[in-house]
Amino acid sequence: DLDDSSNFYTLHVEAKVERMFGRIRTSGGLIMRHTRAITEGYDQRQERNSPALVLGAVVPFNREKTQLSISVRQEFLNGNALPLIPIAGIEHRLNDTWKLKANGGYSYRIPGLNDLFWSPGGNPDLLPESGWFSELGFDFAKENGTNKVKITGAGFYRKIDNGIQWRPGPEFWSPLNLRSVASYGAEISATIRQSLAGVSFIHSLSATYVESINRSSAFEGDQSEGKQLAYTPPFIANFNETILLLQNRLSLTLIGRYSSLTYTSSDNENFLDPYFLFDVETAYRINKKALHISLFLALNNVLDTEYQLQRAYNMPSTNFQTGIKIGLNTKKQ
């Protein structure tokens, strides 16, 4: 019974116009999007028309060390207007290496077609997600000869009402609305590139810590209130070590991925153990004018770690992939 036919069609057309009024840069955009799904996973064919109008402006001041950006988006769904979405941000350059930034705004997301109609499990009574978000962060970039350093970091807070989350049930997974979810944490990423005697070394690290807490109960005695959302690991970290040889044609990359303990039930009584994965990938690139060819070989889960992303479903042990990627650049210089 695995031979199901699923066809999803999306047409996306976007036009954008920019104009300067003195030092103020304004923009206007029109987005046309049509989606059609014909699949045995739905009871009937589903279609969506979701055009949107976006207006924005960037205003520099303080001798252009600081700039304020504002935008507003009005989207429609099958002829009905959705809530207006405003977003505002500010950036301030301290010097040639440091930049501070902050942004915030309203968020609104309608349920996806699978959320509503997938059978079994879809929930046609789902409400759209809505809420507010804020973020405060920094950028650091410095270049010294052949050495380059780039670091970005941010702290964030989001509050979402009617958040949509798929949860496992007795027979199958199904989405539901969480009345109120508060999400807060921090993320950081760093990349260092060094070159020595024709050999380049790229060191990169990223980490995210996030608490996603259910702030309200859906029924009397609900044990999920005040608990971390299921299948949302609080801490994730990744690192890459890449060596580039032969004028960047040959690369060797070491990849590490860590995920912390992950709860699998809304009451946080059941969980998946943390895990660390280690992969190795090598690639050789051939550039022939507009033709770009890359041959790659990857060895995944080198340490043969036993881990799960979903309860009771083991992920693959040590495995390998090989393939070829072909790109064609037709842009005239």
XYZ file of C-alpha atoms in Angstrom:
333
model
C 0.000 0.000 0.000
C 2.966 2.348 -0.443
C 2.254 3.171 -4.089
C 0.494 6.495 -3.554
C 0.452 9.308 -6.091
C 1.103 12.814 -4.732
C 1.348 15.885 -6.964
C 1.971 19.386 -5.618
C 2.119 22.371 -7.989
C 3.260 25.861 -7.008
C 3.426 28.962 -9.193
C 5.304 31.865 -7.602
C 5.738 35.221 -9.337
C 7.351 38.206 -7.612
C 7.939 41.786 -8.775
C 9.788 44.476 -6.838
C 10.340 48.209 -7.408
C 12.809 50.399 -5.504
C 13.130 54.180 -5.516
C 15.260 56.705 -3.661
C 13.745 59.802 -2.045
C 16.831 61.665 -0.970
C 18.627 59.271 1.367
C 15.498 57.192 2.017
C 15.241 53.968 0.042
C 11.660 52.810 -0.514
C 10.430 49.579 -2.032
C 7.200 47.980 -3.098
C 6.617 44.351 -3.979
C 3.797 42.251 -5.389
C 3.794 38.507 -4.867
C 1.477 36.120 -6.683
C 1.366 32.543 -5.417
C -0.881 29.690 -6.487
C -0.713 26.221 -4.957
C -2.574 23.109 -6.071
C -2.385 19.647 -4.502
C -3.709 16.433 -5.999
C -2.779 13.563 -3.737
C -4.203 10.355 -2.388
C -3.301 11.713 1.046
C -6.218 14.193 0.773
C -9.896 13.410 0.440
C -10.182 15.863 -2.455
C -8.151 18.301 -4.558
C -7.028 21.438 -2.692
C -6.092 24.867 -4.119
C -4.827 28.123 -2.657
C -4.369 31.609 -4.066
C -2.314 33.809 -1.744
C -1.233 37.129 -3.313
C 0.567 39.656 -1.113
C 1.575 43.313 -1.213
C 4.751 44.403 0.606
C 5.828 48.013 1.262
C 9.046 49.045 2.968
C 11.513 51.839 3.636
C 15.077 52.159 4.923
C 15.947 55.463 6.608
C 19.635 56.239 7.389
C 20.640 58.841 9.970
C 23.448 59.649 12.417
C 25.796 60.219 9.437
C 24.551 56.894 8.026
C 25.992 54.929 10.939
C 22.445 53.995 11.911
C 19.544 52.921 9.745
C 15.927 52.226 10.518
C 13.940 49.794 8.395
C 10.185 49.332 8.406
C 7.950 47.123 6.316
C 4.340 46.061 6.157
C 2.856 43.042 4.393
C -0.766 42.516 3.414
C -1.584 39.003 2.249
C -4.831 37.540 0.953
C -6.020 33.951 1.030
C -8.542 32.956 -1.634
C -9.858 36.538 -1.749
C -9.972 37.133 2.017
C -7.598 39.631 3.663
C -5.316 38.268 6.363
C -4.050 40.428 9.249
C -1.563 43.167 8.393
C 2.019 42.206 9.338
C 4.310 45.100 10.435
C 8.043 44.615 11.083
C 10.628 47.177 12.220
C 14.374 46.964 12.716
C 17.360 49.134 13.517
C 21.088 48.697 12.861
C 23.965 50.720 14.267
C 27.577 50.409 13.109
C 29.952 51.012 16.015
C 33.104 50.816 13.866
C 34.534 48.882 10.942
C 34.155 45.536 12.722
C 31.134 45.732 15.070
C 27.479 46.246 14.256
C 24.497 46.101 16.622
C 20.988 45.266 15.421
C 17.488 44.818 16.784
C 14.159 43.980 15.221
C 10.650 43.055 16.157
C 7.213 42.695 14.733
C 4.042 40.729 14.312
C 3.938 37.182 12.946
C 1.069 35.302 11.387
C 1.073 31.863 9.746
C -1.840 29.931 8.305
C -1.873 26.128 8.623
C -0.261 24.220 5.770
C -2.285 21.966 3.493
C -0.884 18.846 5.167
C -1.757 20.299 8.590
C -5.381 20.619 7.522
C -6.085 17.810 5.107
C -3.565 14.968 5.357
C -5.265 11.650 5.984
C -4.849 10.242 8.512
C -3.985 12.932 11.023
C -4.915 16.253 9.389
C -6.933 18.660 11.508
C -9.320 20.905 9.490
C -10.215 22.867 12.648
C -6.706 24.313 13.129
C -6.454 28.063 13.745
C -3.660 30.244 12.297
C -0.622 30.990 14.435
C -0.176 34.599 15.524
C 2.070 36.503 17.886
C 4.958 38.917 18.374
C 8.707 38.498 18.207
C 11.783 40.521 19.169
C 15.495 40.017 18.613
C 18.694 41.760 19.703
C 22.032 40.809 18.189
C 25.414 41.756 16.795
C 27.687 41.182 13.797
C 31.475 41.082 13.976
C 33.625 40.922 10.830
C 37.357 41.425 10.498
C 39.814 40.762 7.713
C 43.560 40.689 8.132
C 45.412 39.764 4.972
C 44.362 36.231 4.068
C 42.577 35.680 7.391
C 38.878 36.423 7.774
C 36.707 36.217 10.872
C 32.924 36.556 11.020
C 30.793 36.139 14.138
C 27.060 36.726 14.543
C 24.985 36.340 17.671
C 21.474 37.135 18.840
C 19.091 36.734 21.715
C 15.383 36.414 20.951
C 11.929 36.185 22.482
C 8.756 35.064 20.728
C 5.210 34.617 21.974
C 2.882 32.621 19.752
C -0.826 32.004 20.248
C -2.443 28.939 18.664
C 0.981 27.510 17.805
C 0.690 24.496 15.507
C 2.532 21.338 16.547
C 2.281 17.755 15.345
C 2.132 15.271 18.195
C 2.170 11.465 18.233
C -1.126 9.771 19.030
C -2.188 6.167 19.701
C -2.220 5.336 15.981
C -0.788 8.311 14.058
C 0.566 11.836 14.431
C -1.837 14.775 14.331
C -1.440 18.581 14.622
C -3.124 20.698 17.268
C -3.148 24.301 18.432
C -1.265 25.229 21.596
C -2.982 28.187 23.225
C 0.165 30.094 24.154
C 3.835 29.264 23.624
C 6.778 31.391 24.767
C 10.066 30.783 22.997
C 13.300 32.441 24.092
C 16.985 31.769 23.789
C 20.163 32.672 21.950
C 22.089 31.644 18.865
C 25.633 32.232 17.716
C 27.683 31.331 14.662
C 31.346 31.879 13.890
C 33.455 31.305 10.774
C 37.225 31.680 10.497
C 39.005 31.346 7.159
C 42.783 31.081 6.967
C 45.093 30.655 3.975
C 48.653 29.376 4.101
C 50.894 28.350 1.194
C 47.987 27.791 -1.173
C 45.960 25.813 1.368
C 42.782 27.241 2.918
C 41.302 26.247 6.266
C 37.712 27.061 7.201
C 36.582 26.611 10.804
C 32.885 27.119 11.516
C 30.743 26.658 14.597
C 27.088 27.342 15.316
C 24.993 26.760 18.407
C 21.410 27.437 19.419
C 19.822 27.332 22.854
C 16.051 27.722 22.956
C 13.372 27.197 25.575
C 9.941 26.630 23.994
C 7.477 26.536 26.877
C 3.752 25.829 26.735
C 2.266 28.683 28.799
C -1.361 27.516 29.026
C -3.298 24.308 29.563
C -5.667 22.931 26.930
C -7.845 21.143 29.510
C -8.134 20.656 33.251
C -5.217 18.632 34.564
C -3.097 19.234 31.451
C 0.439 18.207 32.424
C 2.045 20.067 29.522
C 1.661 23.543 31.039
C 5.043 25.048 31.865
C 6.906 22.267 30.032
C 9.220 22.213 27.019
C 7.485 21.380 23.735
C 7.863 17.817 22.565
C 10.453 17.139 19.864
C 12.086 20.537 20.389
C 15.660 19.981 21.651
C 16.821 22.863 23.876
C 20.406 22.808 22.596
C 21.839 22.103 19.139
C 25.435 22.619 17.999
C 27.274 22.039 14.726
C 30.897 22.403 13.680
C 32.678 22.076 10.328
C 36.395 21.842 9.630
C 37.203 22.218 5.917
C 40.522 22.031 4.089
C 40.714 23.369 0.522
C 43.516 22.230 -1.786
C 44.485 22.534 -5.458
C 43.206 26.114 -5.781
C 40.001 25.225 -3.896
C 39.155 22.373 -6.299
C 39.658 19.607 -3.713
C 38.000 19.791 -0.296
C 37.914 17.633 2.819
C 35.280 18.438 5.451
C 34.816 17.064 8.965
C 31.286 17.602 10.282
C 30.090 17.269 13.866
C 26.484 17.568 15.048
C 25.198 17.503 18.618
C 21.613 17.448 19.883
C 20.666 17.580 23.543
C 18.053 15.497 25.318
C 14.700 15.802 23.491
C 11.330 15.287 25.143
C 8.857 13.101 23.251
C 5.791 13.715 25.404
C 4.090 16.968 26.360
C 4.471 16.213 30.094
C 8.257 15.758 29.622
C 8.129 12.289 31.176
C 9.531 10.566 28.063
C 12.583 11.658 26.126
C 15.260 10.754 23.579
C 18.883 10.610 24.685
C 21.323 13.262 23.453
C 23.598 12.246 20.590
C 26.703 13.316 18.693
C 27.234 12.525 14.996
C 30.478 12.716 13.070
C 30.612 12.781 9.238
C 33.417 13.085 6.685
C 32.973 14.431 3.164
C 35.375 14.991 0.292
C 34.646 16.679 -3.026
C 36.492 17.527 -6.233
C 35.293 20.422 -8.369
C 35.855 20.904 -12.087
C 35.129 24.311 -13.646
C 34.932 24.550 -17.427
C 33.810 28.082 -18.283
C 30.034 27.987 -17.643
C 30.030 24.300 -16.618
C 30.617 23.369 -12.968
C 30.985 19.704 -11.979
C 31.448 18.401 -8.437
C 32.189 14.769 -7.520
C 31.622 13.961 -3.851
C 31.932 11.080 -1.408
C 30.512 11.240 2.116
C 30.876 8.858 5.049
C 28.062 9.502 7.536
C 27.837 8.549 11.211
C 31.480 7.459 11.307
C 31.273 6.653 15.040
C 28.268 4.356 14.437
C 26.197 6.267 16.993
C 22.821 4.815 17.941
C 20.257 7.627 17.943
C 16.624 8.465 17.218
C 14.859 11.535 15.869
C 11.460 9.978 16.535
C 10.698 7.647 19.410
C 11.092 3.935 18.561
C 12.540 4.628 15.098
C 16.305 4.050 14.936
C 18.324 6.121 12.484
C 20.911 4.602 10.105
C 24.266 3.391 11.387
C 27.477 4.109 9.451
C 26.619 4.716 5.794
C 28.063 6.415 2.736
C 26.870 8.521 -0.175
C 28.490 9.342 -3.477
C 27.323 11.382 -6.400
C 27.890 14.109 -8.940
C 26.511 17.640 -9.090
C 26.373 19.529 -12.388
C 25.734 23.263 -12.643
C 25.454 25.532 -15.656
C 25.978 29.287 -15.398
C 24.590 31.122 -18.431
C 25.142 34.621 -17.081
C 27.304 36.768 -19.374
C 30.116 38.691 -17.684
